[in-house]
Coordinates of C-alpha atoms in Angstrom, one line a residue:
X935 CA -106.8 -282.2 1.8
X936 CA -110.5 -282.5 2.5
X937 CA -111.4 -286.1 3.0
X938 CA -114.9 -285.5 4.5
X939 CA -118.1 -284.1 3.0
X940 CA -121.2 -283.7 5.2
X941 CA -124.9 -283.4 4.3
X942 CA -127.6 -282.4 6.8
X943 CA -131.2 -282.7 5.4
X944 CA -133.7 -279.9 6.1
X945 CA -136.7 -281.2 4.0
X946 CA -137.8 -284.4 2.3
X947 CA -140.6 -283.7 -0.2
X948 CA -142.5 -286.3 -2.2
X949 CA -142.5 -285.7 -6.0
X950 CA -145.3 -286.5 -8.4
X951 CA -143.9 -289.9 -9.4
X952 CA -144.5 -292.5 -6.7
X953 CA -141.4 -293.4 -4.8
X954 CA -139.6 -290.2 -5.9
X955 CA -138.5 -287.4 -3.5
X956 CA -136.6 -284.2 -3.4
X957 CA -134.2 -284.2 -0.4
X958 CA -133.0 -280.7 0.5
X959 CA -130.3 -279.8 2.9
X960 CA -126.8 -278.3 3.5
X961 CA -123.9 -279.9 1.8
X962 CA -120.4 -279.0 3.2
X963 CA -117.4 -279.7 1.0
X964 CA -114.0 -278.2 1.3
X965 CA -115.2 -275.9 4.2
X966 CA -117.9 -274.4 1.9
X967 CA -121.6 -275.0 2.8
X968 CA -124.5 -274.6 0.3
X969 CA -128.1 -275.6 0.1
X970 CA -128.7 -278.4 -2.4
X971 CA -131.5 -280.7 -3.4
X972 CA -130.9 -284.3 -4.3
X973 CA -133.3 -286.3 -6.5
X974 CA -134.1 -289.6 -4.8
X975 CA -136.0 -292.7 -5.8
X976 CA -136.9 -295.4 -3.3
X977 CA -137.4 -298.9 -4.4
X978 CA -138.0 -301.5 -1.7
X979 CA -135.1 -301.1 0.7
X980 CA -132.8 -299.1 -1.6
X981 CA -132.7 -295.3 -2.0
X982 CA -131.0 -294.0 -5.2
X983 CA -129.7 -290.4 -5.1
X984 CA -128.4 -288.1 -7.8
X985 CA -127.2 -284.5 -8.0
X986 CA -125.3 -282.4 -10.4
X987 CA -122.6 -280.8 -8.2
X988 CA -121.6 -277.2 -9.3
X989 CA -118.0 -277.9 -8.4
X990 CA -116.8 -274.3 -8.6
X991 CA -119.3 -273.4 -5.8
X992 CA -117.3 -275.7 -3.6
X993 CA -113.9 -274.7 -4.8
X994 CA -113.2 -278.0 -6.6
X995 CA -110.7 -277.5 -9.4
X996 CA -110.6 -274.3 -11.5
X997 CA -112.5 -272.8 -14.4
X998 CA -112.0 -275.0 -17.5
X999 CA -110.4 -278.0 -15.8
X1000 CA -113.5 -280.3 -16.3
X1001 CA -117.2 -279.8 -16.7
X1002 CA -118.7 -277.2 -14.4
X1003 CA -121.3 -279.8 -13.2
X1004 CA -120.1 -283.1 -11.8
X1005 CA -122.7 -285.8 -11.5
X1006 CA -122.9 -287.4 -8.0
X1007 CA -124.7 -290.7 -7.5
X1008 CA -125.3 -292.7 -4.3
X1009 CA -127.1 -295.8 -3.4
X1010 CA -128.2 -296.5 0.2
X1011 CA -129.5 -299.9 1.3
X1012 CA -131.6 -300.2 4.4
X1013 CA -131.7 -303.4 6.3

């Protein structure tokens, strides 16, 4: 099993909409690393992230099991 995923950011770029960012970095999942860009929105002390994971890139499941893209969402609260 693969209980751990890691993400190391390489760039955080402001987008046109205020409080929106593109966060690029290396995502490692199931011993596969790939460059990805999360969409992020900051509101007060909360950062909301979303990304459509191309699961076959990371050897998750097989062709035809489920949708090729799996939506990931995360919410990070800063204190």
